[in-house]
XYZ file of C-alpha atoms in Angstrom:
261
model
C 36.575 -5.133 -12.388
C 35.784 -1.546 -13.216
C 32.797 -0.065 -15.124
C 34.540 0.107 -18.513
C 35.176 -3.486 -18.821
C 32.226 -4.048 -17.661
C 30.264 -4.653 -21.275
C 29.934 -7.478 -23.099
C 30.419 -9.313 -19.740
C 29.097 -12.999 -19.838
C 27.632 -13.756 -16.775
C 27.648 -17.394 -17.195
C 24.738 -19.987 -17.893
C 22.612 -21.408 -15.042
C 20.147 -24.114 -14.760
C 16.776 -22.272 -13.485
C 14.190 -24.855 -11.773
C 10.515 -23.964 -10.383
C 7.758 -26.029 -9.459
C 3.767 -25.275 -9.762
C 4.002 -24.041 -6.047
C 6.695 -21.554 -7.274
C 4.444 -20.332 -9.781
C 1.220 -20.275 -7.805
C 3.306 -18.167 -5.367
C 4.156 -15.695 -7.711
C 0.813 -15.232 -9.270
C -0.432 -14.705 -5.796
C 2.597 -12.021 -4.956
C 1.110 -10.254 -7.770
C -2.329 -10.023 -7.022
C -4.089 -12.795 -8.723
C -6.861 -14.350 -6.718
C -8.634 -17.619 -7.261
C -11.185 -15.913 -9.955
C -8.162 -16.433 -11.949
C -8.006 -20.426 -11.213
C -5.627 -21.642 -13.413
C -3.312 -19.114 -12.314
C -3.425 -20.127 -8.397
C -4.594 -23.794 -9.074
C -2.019 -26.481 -10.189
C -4.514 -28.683 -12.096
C -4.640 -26.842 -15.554
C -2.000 -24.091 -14.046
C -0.876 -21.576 -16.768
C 2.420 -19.576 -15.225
C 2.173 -15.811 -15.557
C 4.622 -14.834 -18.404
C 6.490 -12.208 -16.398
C 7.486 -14.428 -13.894
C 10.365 -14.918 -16.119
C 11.565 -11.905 -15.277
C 12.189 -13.257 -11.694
C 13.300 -16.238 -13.056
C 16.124 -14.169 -15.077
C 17.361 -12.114 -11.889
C 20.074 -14.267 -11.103
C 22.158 -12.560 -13.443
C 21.220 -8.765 -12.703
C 22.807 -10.492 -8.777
C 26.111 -11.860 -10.987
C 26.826 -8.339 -12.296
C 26.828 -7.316 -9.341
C 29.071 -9.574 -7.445
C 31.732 -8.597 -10.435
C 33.122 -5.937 -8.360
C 32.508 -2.579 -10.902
C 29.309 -1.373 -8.176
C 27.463 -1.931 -5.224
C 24.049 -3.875 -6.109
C 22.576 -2.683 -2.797
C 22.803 0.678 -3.622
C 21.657 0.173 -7.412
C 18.475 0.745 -8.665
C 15.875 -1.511 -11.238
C 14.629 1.581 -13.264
C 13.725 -0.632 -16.725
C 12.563 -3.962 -18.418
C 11.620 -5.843 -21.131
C 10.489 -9.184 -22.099
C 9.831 -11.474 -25.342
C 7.899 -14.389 -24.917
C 8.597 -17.472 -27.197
C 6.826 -19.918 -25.214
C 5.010 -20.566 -22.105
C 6.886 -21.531 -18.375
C 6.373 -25.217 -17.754
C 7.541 -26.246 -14.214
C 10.518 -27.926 -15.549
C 14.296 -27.783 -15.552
C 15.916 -25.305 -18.525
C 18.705 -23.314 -19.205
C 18.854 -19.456 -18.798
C 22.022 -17.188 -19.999
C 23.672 -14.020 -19.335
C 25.184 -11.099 -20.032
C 25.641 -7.213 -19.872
C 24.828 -6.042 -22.375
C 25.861 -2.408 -22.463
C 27.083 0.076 -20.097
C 26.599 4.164 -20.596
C 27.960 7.177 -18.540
C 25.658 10.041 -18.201
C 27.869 12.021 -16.204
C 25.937 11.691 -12.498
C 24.891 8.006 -13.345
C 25.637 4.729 -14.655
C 23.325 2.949 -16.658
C 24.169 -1.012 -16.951
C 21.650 -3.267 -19.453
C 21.839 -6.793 -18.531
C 20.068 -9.487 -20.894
C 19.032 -12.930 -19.893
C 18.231 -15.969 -22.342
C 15.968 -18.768 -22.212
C 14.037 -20.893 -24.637
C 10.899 -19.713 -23.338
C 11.751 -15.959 -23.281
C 14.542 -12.785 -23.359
C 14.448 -10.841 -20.362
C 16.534 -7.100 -20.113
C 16.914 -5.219 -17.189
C 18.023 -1.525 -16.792
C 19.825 -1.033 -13.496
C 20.943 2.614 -12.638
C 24.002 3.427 -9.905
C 23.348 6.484 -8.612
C 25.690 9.478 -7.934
C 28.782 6.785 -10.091
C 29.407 8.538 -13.142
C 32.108 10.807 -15.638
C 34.638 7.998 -15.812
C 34.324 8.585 -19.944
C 32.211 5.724 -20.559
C 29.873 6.470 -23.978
C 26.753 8.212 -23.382
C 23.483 6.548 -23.873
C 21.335 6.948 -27.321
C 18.819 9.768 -27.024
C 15.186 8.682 -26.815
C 12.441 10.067 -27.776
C 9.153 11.652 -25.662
C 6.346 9.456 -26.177
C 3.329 10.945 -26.766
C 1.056 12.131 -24.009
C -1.260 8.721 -23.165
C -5.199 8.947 -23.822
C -6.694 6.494 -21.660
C -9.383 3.819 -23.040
C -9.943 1.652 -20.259
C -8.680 2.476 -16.206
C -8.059 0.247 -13.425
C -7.397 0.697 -9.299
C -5.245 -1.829 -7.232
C -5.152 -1.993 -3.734
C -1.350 -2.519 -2.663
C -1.379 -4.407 0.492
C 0.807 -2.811 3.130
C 3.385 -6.792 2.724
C 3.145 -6.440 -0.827
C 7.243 -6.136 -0.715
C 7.438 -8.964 1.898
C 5.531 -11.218 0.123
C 6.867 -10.276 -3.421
C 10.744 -10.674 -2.455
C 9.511 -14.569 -1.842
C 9.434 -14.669 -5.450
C 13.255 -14.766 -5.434
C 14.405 -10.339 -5.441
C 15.821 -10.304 -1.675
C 17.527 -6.485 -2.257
C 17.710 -4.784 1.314
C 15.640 -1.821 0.218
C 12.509 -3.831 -0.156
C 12.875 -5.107 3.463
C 15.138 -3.079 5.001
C 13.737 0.192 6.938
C 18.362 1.091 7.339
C 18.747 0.042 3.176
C 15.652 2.374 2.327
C 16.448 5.322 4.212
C 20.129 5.087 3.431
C 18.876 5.596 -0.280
C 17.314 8.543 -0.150
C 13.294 6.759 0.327
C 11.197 7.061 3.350
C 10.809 3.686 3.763
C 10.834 0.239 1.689
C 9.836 -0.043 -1.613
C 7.773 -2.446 -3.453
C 9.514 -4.079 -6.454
C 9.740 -2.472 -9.672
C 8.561 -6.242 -11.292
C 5.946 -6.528 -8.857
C 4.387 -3.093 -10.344
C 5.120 -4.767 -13.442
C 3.379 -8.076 -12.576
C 0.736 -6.535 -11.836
C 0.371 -4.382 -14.010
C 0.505 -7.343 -17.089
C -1.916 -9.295 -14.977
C -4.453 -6.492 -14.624
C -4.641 -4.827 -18.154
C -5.529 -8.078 -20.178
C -8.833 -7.374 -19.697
C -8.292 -4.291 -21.696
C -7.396 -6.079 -24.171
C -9.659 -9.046 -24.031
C -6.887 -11.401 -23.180
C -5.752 -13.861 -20.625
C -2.726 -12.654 -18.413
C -1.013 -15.646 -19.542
C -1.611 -14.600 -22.769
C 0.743 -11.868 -22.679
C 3.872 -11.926 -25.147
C 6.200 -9.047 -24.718
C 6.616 -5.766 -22.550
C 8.428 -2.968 -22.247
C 8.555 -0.951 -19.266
C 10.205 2.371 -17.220
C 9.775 2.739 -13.653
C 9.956 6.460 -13.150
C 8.886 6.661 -9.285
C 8.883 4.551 -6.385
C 5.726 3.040 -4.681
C 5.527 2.157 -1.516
C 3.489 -0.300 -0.191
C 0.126 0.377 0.946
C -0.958 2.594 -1.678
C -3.452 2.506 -4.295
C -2.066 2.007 -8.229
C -3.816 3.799 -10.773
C -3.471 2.060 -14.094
C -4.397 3.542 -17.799
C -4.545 1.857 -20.608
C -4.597 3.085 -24.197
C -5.495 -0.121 -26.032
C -5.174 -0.667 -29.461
C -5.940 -4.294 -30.829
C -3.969 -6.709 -28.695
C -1.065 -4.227 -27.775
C -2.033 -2.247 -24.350
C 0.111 1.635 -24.004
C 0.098 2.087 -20.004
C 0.885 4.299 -17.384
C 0.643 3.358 -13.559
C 0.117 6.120 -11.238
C -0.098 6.722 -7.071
C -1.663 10.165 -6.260
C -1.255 11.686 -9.363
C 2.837 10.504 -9.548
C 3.545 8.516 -12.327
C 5.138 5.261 -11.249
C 5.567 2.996 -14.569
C 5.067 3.489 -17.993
C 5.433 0.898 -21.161
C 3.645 -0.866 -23.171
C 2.079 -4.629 -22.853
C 1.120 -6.993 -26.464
C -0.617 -9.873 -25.525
């Protein structure tokens, strides 16, 4: 398959399956701790809302394995997620698709879009240095406006943090790899964009007064690597139960979006 027919792709339907231990897992891959009980604890257990996200990468791996590109040398740059109702630890059906492709001359930018009952999940995957085959070019965006910070935040990002995230289900070389990593252009392995993003979510609710379970869509850009054993930076601009945010390591941004819980 080649990169033009590579929209509107359906990726297929699959069955997804976790179990509290799953869940506790990835709560703990993100940083939770048991002050958070019902997030580590399976009595009373309420499952992190971006976890879907993980749950959903199954078909960012089936794009992949199409044949247009290399998924080891592509890169998670984007993602969003809707919410319709809470992860249970049960059997239930997931779908996807691509949903579009654009040519910005140097780069590819693919969109693929997962389904669920419980949520929509889209991720923004960019191929490097694979571009001008005459796709369309993407829709401008606009600048958003600089970010005034109401509430900050500092994470500790354990030197695992990657080896313990990709147990959540992401098992790309360049979060593990030292060969993948430095074959990419980065001085080492990276931690996982939705790891930022997980913790991220699970940190700002208390901006907003809210539960990190409470949390019912996002929309993030990851704009920087981070590697592990760093220190995150997070600022919030919070206004009612939506929380603006930039992450940040030395000054760098890392992640931008905004969180509504």
């Amino acid at each position: 398959m080649e990169l033009k027919d590579l929209a509107g792709c359906d990726l297929g339907r699959r069955v997804v399956d976790f179990s509290a231990d799953d869940a506790i897992l990835y709560a703990l891959a993100v940083g939770a701790s048991a002050s958070h009980l019902d997030l580590v604890y399976e009595q009373g257990l309420r499952v992190l809302p971006t976890y879907g996200c993980a749950l959903g990468l199954w078909a960012v791996e089936a794009a992949g394995e199409l044949g247009a590109y290399d998924r080891t040398k592509s890169l998670h740059v984007g993602q969003s997620l809707t919410v319709h109702e809470p992860l249970q630890p049960e059997p239930f059906e997931t779908h996807g698709c691509v949903r579009s492709v654009f040519d910005r001359g140097t780069l590819t930018v693919v969109d693929i879009g997962v389904s669920a009952p419980s949520f929509e999940a889209a991720y923004t995957i960019l191929l490097p240095g694979i571009g001008g085959w005459g796709g369309e070019p993407p829709p401008p965006s606009a600048r958003p406006e600089p970010l005034v910070p109401s509430w900050t935040a500092a994470m500790d990002i354990g030197p695992d943090a990657a080896t313990l995230y990709r147990l959540t289900g992401d098992k790309h070389p360049v979060h593990i790899d030292p060969s993948a990593a430095t074959a990419m252009g980065l001085e080492r392995p990276i931690l996982h964009g939705l790891a930022t993003m997980g913790i991220t979510a699970r940190v700002i609710a208390a901006a907003v007064g809210a539960h990190p379970a409470d949390l019912s869509a996002a929309r993030v850009r990851f704009s920087n690597p981070v590697y592990p054993g760093c220190e995150l930076r997070i600022a919030v601009d919070a206004q009612g139960n939506a929380a603006r945010t930039e992450a940040s390591v030395e000054d760098v941004a890392v992640m931008s979006g905004t969180f509504v819980f």
